Every structure is written in structure tokens, then in C-alpha cells.
Amino acid sequence: MGDVVEMSSAPVTPRMAAPPNPPPVASPPSQYHSPSLSRSPLLSANGGEIKPAAKSKTPRISTPKISTPRMSLTPRFITPLGSPIRRALKMTKLDPQDAWLPITESRNGNAFYAAFHTLCSGIGIQALILPVAFTFLGWTWGTICTTAAFIWQMYTMYLLVQLHESAETGMRYSRYMQLSAAAFGEKLANWLAMFPIMYLSGGTCVALIVVGGSTLKMFFNLVCGGTCSVAPLTTVEWYLVFTSAAVVLSQLPNLNSIAGVSLLGAITALGYCTMIWVISVAKGRMPGVSYAPIRTGTEIAQVFDILNALGIIAFAFRGHNLILEIQATMPSSEKHPSRVPMWRGVKAAYTIIACCLFPLAIAGFWAYGNMIPQNGGMLTALYAFHSRDTAQSLLGLTALFVIINALSSFQIYAMPMFDDMESKITMRLKKPLTWWMRAISRAMFGYGVFFVAVALPFLSSMAGLVGGIALPVTFAYPCFMWLKMKRPKAYSPMWWINWVLGVLGMGLSGLLVAAGLYVVIDTGIKVSFFKPQ
């Protein structure tokens, strides 16, 4: 999109005499703005801003007003705001809808909020199944692949943080889909990014309901045991209890308002990850433990098992679909761009995440080896092998931490869905949602996800498939976005790195999706509609 061309014409009638040096017009400091914003400042013939004339009894000679035309063929959310004229004017007009949506409603975030949100979205139930990947890859390749995935996703996260705002155009891409549309075009972005992003958000919420509801049932049995006279609830009813709590918590209006929730979720995730691997190591290795990679079936089946293990690792490092949204909650200007505090928060968060994921994967595989359950990973192993020789208080505290973290993670992963739903509604109504409309829409989403969790409870076991579908969002698309928008010099190091990683990521995604489907169909996942266990 090129810059808007300004046209001017000299009036035939001579102007009234004006002072040779008119006083300067004050303007607010230049800001980065979301692509959903638009501007239509009035310009004078020499490119400056027209100051509204004061009321005067003396008639003035009329002069033609010249306004900046809008490009009608350009979608509103990618209107160019960073032309040289904008930098000269340093004026923009805000789109009211941007202040009505939960992601961009509040812009007072900081590096601490970014760290809390990143921690809550970057660590959780997906970490518990990392040792399962080691059972197919073994010690050496399991460690190498996990380390490579961690470094790779840190690099692509750095790219996204830098691409969030542009000093050349003044644009600010507050959502992953907006950046995708700017890089690939709106139609191609809908094909490439829409499904993985929505699947990551909605599918993760489904998995959280399954895990949270099942853990609630486990927690009740641990606390109550055989001493309670109350009849225990069914699995579906526990799902409903968890969903109702999540729906109540989802009434917090925007992403910044759940910063405390994300902090609590991050603390509990750090707590139960540490408790699980420490208890597992303290109890020692299981008798007869084996570390030899599992090799069963035909050679093709073994290859697919290895690819599915790589999908599990990719699933553990998901969360990139939330980075731009988290950064959108921060204020930003040309002098103080949001990428600086955002990257500081990301580095702090992922240092803590690494201190959780690597000990959990390595210690878990050391303690259980190939005996670790593929459905549930470390949490299931803890209760299956140590429920009798571990204090019930520790087991109950671990379950409670899992429940709190699942509730907190539900909020941040559901926020892009809330934003998309409310965007469509406000676009029709031309006004912000009332509190009761927002409550109804979020309750509809929560109980809709509950219905999917009850109908398809086996979705939480499809980590490899989910990892394959989400892999381009995390590992491939940011590289192509950088190439498209930053245009590094051909055959330069940045050019080669992004092309190689992007193509490798897309190829791996195709292989992992095929492997995930093969494992789902051929081995082990019991498809039970409307029959949660």
C-alpha cells in the first residue's frame, strides 16, 4: 500500500493578508496505532494542519478545503498510518471500535504483565507429557530436539515482538491475524492462519476442561475419600463445575484485567511442575525401568511414532498465537516502543519456563522411563505409581495447583475468541457491548466448549496432532512474515535463516499432521463420543 498522494490547488482569488510567521500549532506526541485505526486530518495547501478559524464578524474570503482521501479498496484494519504526511502531522484519529474489544481496550500494560501472561500461556498441562516424547526418541535425541525447539521458538518469538509495530509505517499489529493479513494478504491469511489460531485457542480450552474436570474429580476423591457421605459427581458433572467456574472468571473485561489471574496461574504451574518432578526423583527410579526407545510395529509405524513425538514437543512450545495480543496491552510511542518491555518480559518468562520444562522432561523420563503413561504423562504417573507412598496432602496440593492453572490458562487462551466474537458484534451494532451482552456471549462460548469436551473427550490425547497443526504458527509463519515485511537483503544471513527455518517448519508440519492422524487411527486413542472417562 503506497502512501496517500496529497493534491493541492492555488485559489484564484487572492487570500487575505496573513502574518509572516504564524504561531506553531501544538500537536500530541507521535504514537504507534493499531491497524484498525483511521485518520482524516485537514491539510493546508503547504501540507500543514488547518487550525479551526475563530469566530469573527468580518467576512472571510472562502478558500477550498483539501482533505486526505481514504483508499476505499483497502480494508479498514490495515489502513496505512505511517506515511511521511503522518510523521509530519503527528496526528491520528482513533477508531472507537479498538477501545471496545478486550485485547485493545486497555493499553496500560508493562513488562511484568507481559511476563505473567507469557508464563501462564507458555507453561501448563502440555509440559506434563514431554517425557512421553522421550520414550520414542531416547535420551540423546529427546534432549537435542527439546533444546532445538526451545531455541527455535525463542527466535520466532523475537521476530513477532519486533514485527508488532513498525517505525516506518507507524502501524501496530495487535492480533496475529492482522499481522498475517498484512504479510500474506487477507485471503491467504484466512487459509493459512485462521484455522490453526482458532484451533489453538478453542482446542486448548477443550483440553483444559477435560484436564481440569478430571483433576477436580481426583481432588474430591483425595480430600473426601471414604469419609464423605455426599454422593460423588459424575465426570460430566465435574466438567460442568469447572466450566461454570471458568465462565464466572471470564467476566473480567479485558486482557490487562486478568494479569493477576495469569500471575496466579503462572505460580501454580511452576508449583505443580516442580512438585511432580521433585517427588518423582525423591522416590527413585521405578523397578525394571528401561530407557531404550520404543520400537513396535512396522518401520513405517516406527517413523510415525517418532514424528508424533516431535509433535508432542511442538505442542509443549505453543503459545505464539498470544504474543502479539499480549504486546497490544502496552502503551507504545516512537521514543518508547512496546517491543522493549515486551521482550524483557518474554525473556524473564521463558527463563522460568525452561527451568520447569527441562527438569520435568529429563527427571520424569529418568524416574519412569518407558513406563510413563501416554495419556496424562507425569500427572497420571504420579498418582499411578506414588499414590500410596506419598502424603495425601502433597497429592491434593498438586491436584489443586493443576485446577487453578487450568482455570487461569482458560482465560488467556479464550481471550482471542472473545475478541473475535465481540469484534463481529460491535461491527454490527456500531457501539460497545453492554455488560450483560458481554456476559451472555462469553457464557455461550464457555458452555459451547463444554459441549465439545463432553462430546469429544479424546481430544486431549491428540497432542501430536495438535502440535503438527499449530507448528506453522509457532515455527514457520514468523519467518515468512519477516521476509515479507522487513525484506532482508537476498542471500544475507537473516535471509537464509528465515527461509531455511520457514521451509523446514512447513515441511515438519505436514509430516507431523500425517503422523498424528496415523497414531490416532492406528494406535491407542479410544474414540468415545459423549462418554468421558
PDB file of N, CA, C and O in Angstrom, residues 177-219:
ATOM      1  N   MET A 177      -3.785 -12.432  13.470  1.00  0.00           N
ATOM      2  CA  MET A 177      -4.439 -12.421  12.169  1.00  0.00           C
ATOM      3  C   MET A 177      -4.190 -11.111  11.429  1.00  0.00           C
ATOM      4  O   MET A 177      -4.089 -11.101  10.199  1.00  0.00           O
ATOM      5  N   GLN A 178      -4.082  -9.999  12.130  1.00  0.00           N
ATOM      6  CA  GLN A 178      -3.789  -8.728  11.479  1.00  0.00           C
ATOM      7  C   GLN A 178      -2.399  -8.733  10.855  1.00  0.00           C
ATOM      8  O   GLN A 178      -2.211  -8.274   9.724  1.00  0.00           O
ATOM      9  N   LEU A 179      -1.419  -9.261  11.587  1.00  0.00           N
ATOM     10  CA  LEU A 179      -0.068  -9.353  11.038  1.00  0.00           C
ATOM     11  C   LEU A 179      -0.031 -10.324   9.861  1.00  0.00           C
ATOM     12  O   LEU A 179       0.646 -10.071   8.856  1.00  0.00           O
ATOM     13  N   SER A 180      -0.762 -11.425   9.956  1.00  0.00           N
ATOM     14  CA  SER A 180      -0.818 -12.387   8.850  1.00  0.00           C
ATOM     15  C   SER A 180      -1.420 -11.754   7.608  1.00  0.00           C
ATOM     16  O   SER A 180      -0.928 -11.959   6.493  1.00  0.00           O
ATOM     17  N   ALA A 181      -2.502 -10.988   7.788  1.00  0.00           N
ATOM     18  CA  ALA A 181      -3.149 -10.330   6.648  1.00  0.00           C
ATOM     19  C   ALA A 181      -2.229  -9.290   6.015  1.00  0.00           C
ATOM     20  O   ALA A 181      -2.196  -9.146   4.791  1.00  0.00           O
ATOM     21  N   ALA A 182      -1.465  -8.566   6.842  1.00  0.00           N
ATOM     22  CA  ALA A 182      -0.548  -7.572   6.306  1.00  0.00           C
ATOM     23  C   ALA A 182       0.602  -8.225   5.546  1.00  0.00           C
ATOM     24  O   ALA A 182       1.098  -7.675   4.557  1.00  0.00           O
ATOM     25  N   ALA A 183       1.040  -9.409   5.999  1.00  0.00           N
ATOM     26  CA  ALA A 183       2.183 -10.072   5.373  1.00  0.00           C
ATOM     27  C   ALA A 183       1.780 -10.899   4.156  1.00  0.00           C
ATOM     28  O   ALA A 183       2.457 -10.874   3.122  1.00  0.00           O
ATOM     29  N   PHE A 184       0.698 -11.653   4.272  1.00  0.00           N
ATOM     30  CA  PHE A 184       0.327 -12.613   3.228  1.00  0.00           C
ATOM     31  C   PHE A 184      -0.864 -12.184   2.379  1.00  0.00           C
ATOM     32  O   PHE A 184      -1.155 -12.821   1.368  1.00  0.00           O
ATOM     33  N   GLY A 185      -1.572 -11.142   2.787  1.00  0.00           N
ATOM     34  CA  GLY A 185      -2.824 -10.801   2.134  1.00  0.00           C
ATOM     35  C   GLY A 185      -3.984 -11.424   2.889  1.00  0.00           C
ATOM     36  O   GLY A 185      -3.840 -12.488   3.515  1.00  0.00           O
ATOM     37  N   GLU A 186      -5.136 -10.781   2.834  1.00  0.00           N
ATOM     38  CA  GLU A 186      -6.258 -11.204   3.667  1.00  0.00           C
ATOM     39  C   GLU A 186      -6.749 -12.609   3.313  1.00  0.00           C
ATOM     40  O   GLU A 186      -7.010 -13.431   4.192  1.00  0.00           O
ATOM     41  N   LYS A 187      -6.876 -12.906   2.011  1.00  0.00           N
ATOM     42  CA  LYS A 187      -7.399 -14.219   1.610  1.00  0.00           C
ATOM     43  C   LYS A 187      -6.451 -15.339   2.008  1.00  0.00           C
ATOM     44  O   LYS A 187      -6.864 -16.364   2.565  1.00  0.00           O
ATOM     45  N   LEU A 188      -5.168 -15.166   1.703  1.00  0.00           N
ATOM     46  CA  LEU A 188      -4.192 -16.207   2.035  1.00  0.00           C
ATOM     47  C   LEU A 188      -4.058 -16.374   3.542  1.00  0.00           C
ATOM     48  O   LEU A 188      -3.891 -17.497   4.041  1.00  0.00           O
ATOM     49  N   ALA A 189      -4.151 -15.268   4.285  1.00  0.00           N
ATOM     50  CA  ALA A 189      -4.068 -15.355   5.750  1.00  0.00           C
ATOM     51  C   ALA A 189      -5.233 -16.161   6.312  1.00  0.00           C
ATOM     52  O   ALA A 189      -5.060 -16.931   7.267  1.00  0.00           O
ATOM     53  N   ASN A 190      -6.419 -15.990   5.736  1.00  0.00           N
ATOM     54  CA  ASN A 190      -7.569 -16.774   6.203  1.00  0.00           C
ATOM     55  C   ASN A 190      -7.347 -18.264   5.974  1.00  0.00           C
ATOM     56  O   ASN A 190      -7.737 -19.098   6.795  1.00  0.00           O
ATOM     57  N   TRP A 191      -6.712 -18.605   4.873  1.00  0.00           N
ATOM     58  CA  TRP A 191      -6.442 -20.018   4.588  1.00  0.00           C
ATOM     59  C   TRP A 191      -5.340 -20.575   5.479  1.00  0.00           C
ATOM     60  O   TRP A 191      -5.429 -21.692   5.990  1.00  0.00           O
ATOM     61  N   LEU A 192      -4.281 -19.802   5.682  1.00  0.00           N
ATOM     62  CA  LEU A 192      -3.105 -20.318   6.374  1.00  0.00           C
ATOM     63  C   LEU A 192      -3.201 -20.230   7.889  1.00  0.00           C
ATOM     64  O   LEU A 192      -2.791 -21.168   8.590  1.00  0.00           O
ATOM     65  N   ALA A 193      -3.705 -19.109   8.386  1.00  0.00           N
ATOM     66  CA  ALA A 193      -3.583 -18.835   9.816  1.00  0.00           C
ATOM     67  C   ALA A 193      -4.878 -18.940  10.603  1.00  0.00           C
ATOM     68  O   ALA A 193      -4.840 -19.209  11.807  1.00  0.00           O
ATOM     69  N   MET A 194      -6.020 -18.724   9.970  1.00  0.00           N
ATOM     70  CA  MET A 194      -7.275 -18.673  10.720  1.00  0.00           C
ATOM     71  C   MET A 194      -7.544 -19.974  11.476  1.00  0.00           C
ATOM     72  O   MET A 194      -7.784 -19.967  12.688  1.00  0.00           O
ATOM     73  N   PHE A 195      -7.487 -21.109  10.768  1.00  0.00           N
ATOM     74  CA  PHE A 195      -7.815 -22.379  11.422  1.00  0.00           C
ATOM     75  C   PHE A 195      -6.828 -22.750  12.525  1.00  0.00           C
ATOM     76  O   PHE A 195      -7.255 -23.094  13.637  1.00  0.00           O
ATOM     77  N   PRO A 196      -5.487 -22.685  12.290  1.00  0.00           N
ATOM     78  CA  PRO A 196      -4.573 -23.029  13.394  1.00  0.00           C
ATOM     79  C   PRO A 196      -4.741 -22.144  14.620  1.00  0.00           C
ATOM     80  O   PRO A 196      -4.682 -22.630  15.757  1.00  0.00           O
ATOM     81  N   ILE A 197      -4.985 -20.833  14.416  1.00  0.00           N
ATOM     82  CA  ILE A 197      -5.117 -19.926  15.558  1.00  0.00           C
ATOM     83  C   ILE A 197      -6.382 -20.236  16.346  1.00  0.00           C
ATOM     84  O   ILE A 197      -6.361 -20.354  17.583  1.00  0.00           O
ATOM     85  N   MET A 198      -7.508 -20.377  15.641  1.00  0.00           N
ATOM     86  CA  MET A 198      -8.757 -20.680  16.330  1.00  0.00           C
ATOM     87  C   MET A 198      -8.725 -22.082  16.949  1.00  0.00           C
ATOM     88  O   MET A 198      -9.272 -22.314  18.024  1.00  0.00           O
ATOM     89  N   TYR A 199      -8.051 -23.012  16.260  1.00  0.00           N
ATOM     90  CA  TYR A 199      -7.933 -24.367  16.809  1.00  0.00           C
ATOM     91  C   TYR A 199      -7.084 -24.370  18.072  1.00  0.00           C
ATOM     92  O   TYR A 199      -7.381 -25.078  19.036  1.00  0.00           O
ATOM     93  N   LEU A 200      -6.008 -23.554  18.048  1.00  0.00           N
ATOM     94  CA  LEU A 200      -5.174 -23.461  19.246  1.00  0.00           C
ATOM     95  C   LEU A 200      -5.964 -22.911  20.416  1.00  0.00           C
ATOM     96  O   LEU A 200      -5.885 -23.428  21.537  1.00  0.00           O
ATOM     97  N   SER A 201      -6.734 -21.849  20.170  1.00  0.00           N
ATOM     98  CA  SER A 201      -7.493 -21.235  21.261  1.00  0.00           C
ATOM     99  C   SER A 201      -8.638 -22.139  21.713  1.00  0.00           C
ATOM    100  O   SER A 201      -8.742 -22.492  22.892  1.00  0.00           O
ATOM    101  N   GLY A 202      -9.503 -22.525  20.771  1.00  0.00           N
ATOM    102  CA  GLY A 202     -10.656 -23.356  21.129  1.00  0.00           C
ATOM    103  C   GLY A 202     -10.256 -24.745  21.567  1.00  0.00           C
ATOM    104  O   GLY A 202     -10.784 -25.278  22.557  1.00  0.00           O
ATOM    105  N   GLY A 203      -9.315 -25.371  20.829  1.00  0.00           N
ATOM    106  CA  GLY A 203      -8.887 -26.724  21.183  1.00  0.00           C
ATOM    107  C   GLY A 203      -8.197 -26.785  22.533  1.00  0.00           C
ATOM    108  O   GLY A 203      -8.375 -27.747  23.294  1.00  0.00           O
ATOM    109  N   THR A 204      -7.411 -25.761  22.851  1.00  0.00           N
ATOM    110  CA  THR A 204      -6.768 -25.722  24.165  1.00  0.00           C
ATOM    111  C   THR A 204      -7.796 -25.577  25.273  1.00  0.00           C
ATOM    112  O   THR A 204      -7.665 -26.200  26.340  1.00  0.00           O
ATOM    113  N   CYS A 205      -8.833 -24.767  25.041  1.00  0.00           N
ATOM    114  CA  CYS A 205      -9.897 -24.628  26.054  1.00  0.00           C
ATOM    115  C   CYS A 205     -10.623 -25.954  26.276  1.00  0.00           C
ATOM    116  O   CYS A 205     -10.979 -26.287  27.418  1.00  0.00           O
ATOM    117  N   VAL A 206     -10.846 -26.716  25.203  1.00  0.00           N
ATOM    118  CA  VAL A 206     -11.456 -28.040  25.345  1.00  0.00           C
ATOM    119  C   VAL A 206     -10.570 -28.940  26.203  1.00  0.00           C
ATOM    120  O   VAL A 206     -11.044 -29.607  27.135  1.00  0.00           O
ATOM    121  N   ALA A 207      -9.271 -28.966  25.881  1.00  0.00           N
ATOM    122  CA  ALA A 207      -8.346 -29.809  26.648  1.00  0.00           C
ATOM    123  C   ALA A 207      -8.283 -29.376  28.109  1.00  0.00           C
ATOM    124  O   ALA A 207      -8.181 -30.221  29.015  1.00  0.00           O
ATOM    125  N   LEU A 208      -8.365 -28.071  28.365  1.00  0.00           N
ATOM    126  CA  LEU A 208      -8.318 -27.586  29.749  1.00  0.00           C
ATOM    127  C   LEU A 208      -9.557 -28.016  30.524  1.00  0.00           C
ATOM    128  O   LEU A 208      -9.465 -28.323  31.722  1.00  0.00           O
ATOM    129  N   ILE A 209     -10.717 -28.040  29.866  1.00  0.00           N
ATOM    130  CA  ILE A 209     -11.922 -28.505  30.550  1.00  0.00           C
ATOM    131  C   ILE A 209     -11.806 -29.988  30.883  1.00  0.00           C
ATOM    132  O   ILE A 209     -12.168 -30.425  31.992  1.00  0.00           O
ATOM    133  N   VAL A 210     -11.282 -30.774  29.945  1.00  0.00           N
ATOM    134  CA  VAL A 210     -11.124 -32.217  30.194  1.00  0.00           C
ATOM    135  C   VAL A 210     -10.152 -32.454  31.345  1.00  0.00           C
ATOM    136  O   VAL A 210     -10.438 -33.216  32.281  1.00  0.00           O
ATOM    137  N   VAL A 211      -8.994 -31.791  31.294  1.00  0.00           N
ATOM    138  CA  VAL A 211      -7.984 -31.983  32.345  1.00  0.00           C
ATOM    139  C   VAL A 211      -8.467 -31.403  33.671  1.00  0.00           C
ATOM    140  O   VAL A 211      -8.350 -32.029  34.732  1.00  0.00           O
ATOM    141  N   GLY A 212      -9.032 -30.188  33.619  1.00  0.00           N
ATOM    142  CA  GLY A 212      -9.496 -29.556  34.854  1.00  0.00           C
ATOM    143  C   GLY A 212     -10.629 -30.315  35.509  1.00  0.00           C
ATOM    144  O   GLY A 212     -10.629 -30.506  36.743  1.00  0.00           O
ATOM    145  N   GLY A 213     -11.600 -30.781  34.713  1.00  0.00           N
ATOM    146  CA  GLY A 213     -12.712 -31.550  35.277  1.00  0.00           C
ATOM    147  C   GLY A 213     -12.262 -32.875  35.855  1.00  0.00           C
ATOM    148  O   GLY A 213     -12.697 -33.275  36.950  1.00  0.00           O
ATOM    149  N   SER A 214     -11.378 -33.576  35.139  1.00  0.00           N
ATOM    150  CA  SER A 214     -10.869 -34.863  35.639  1.00  0.00           C
ATOM    151  C   SER A 214     -10.053 -34.679  36.917  1.00  0.00           C
ATOM    152  O   SER A 214     -10.144 -35.493  37.846  1.00  0.00           O
ATOM    153  N   THR A 215      -9.267 -33.594  36.976  1.00  0.00           N
ATOM    154  CA  THR A 215      -8.462 -33.342  38.174  1.00  0.00           C
ATOM    155  C   THR A 215      -9.340 -32.926  39.352  1.00  0.00           C
ATOM    156  O   THR A 215      -9.034 -33.244  40.507  1.00  0.00           O
ATOM    157  N   LEU A 216     -10.436 -32.205  39.070  1.00  0.00           N
ATOM    158  CA  LEU A 216     -11.398 -31.897  40.137  1.00  0.00           C
ATOM    159  C   LEU A 216     -11.954 -33.171  40.758  1.00  0.00           C
ATOM    160  O   LEU A 216     -12.081 -33.279  41.985  1.00  0.00           O
ATOM    161  N   LYS A 217     -12.288 -34.118  39.906  1.00  0.00           N
ATOM    162  CA  LYS A 217     -12.801 -35.405  40.405  1.00  0.00           C
ATOM    163  C   LYS A 217     -11.751 -36.109  41.256  1.00  0.00           C
ATOM    164  O   LYS A 217     -12.053 -36.644  42.340  1.00  0.00           O
ATOM    165  N   MET A 218     -10.502 -36.082  40.799  1.00  0.00           N
ATOM    166  CA  MET A 218      -9.404 -36.698  41.542  1.00  0.00           C
ATOM    167  C   MET A 218      -9.186 -35.988  42.874  1.00  0.00           C
ATOM    168  O   MET A 218      -8.963 -36.628  43.916  1.00  0.00           O
ATOM    169  N   PHE A 219      -9.256 -34.658  42.862  1.00  0.00           N
ATOM    170  CA  PHE A 219      -9.069 -33.877  44.088  1.00  0.00           C
ATOM    171  C   PHE A 219     -10.161 -34.186  45.105  1.00  0.00           C
ATOM    172  O   PHE A 219      -9.886 -34.321  46.310  1.00  0.00           O
TER     173      PHE A 219
END
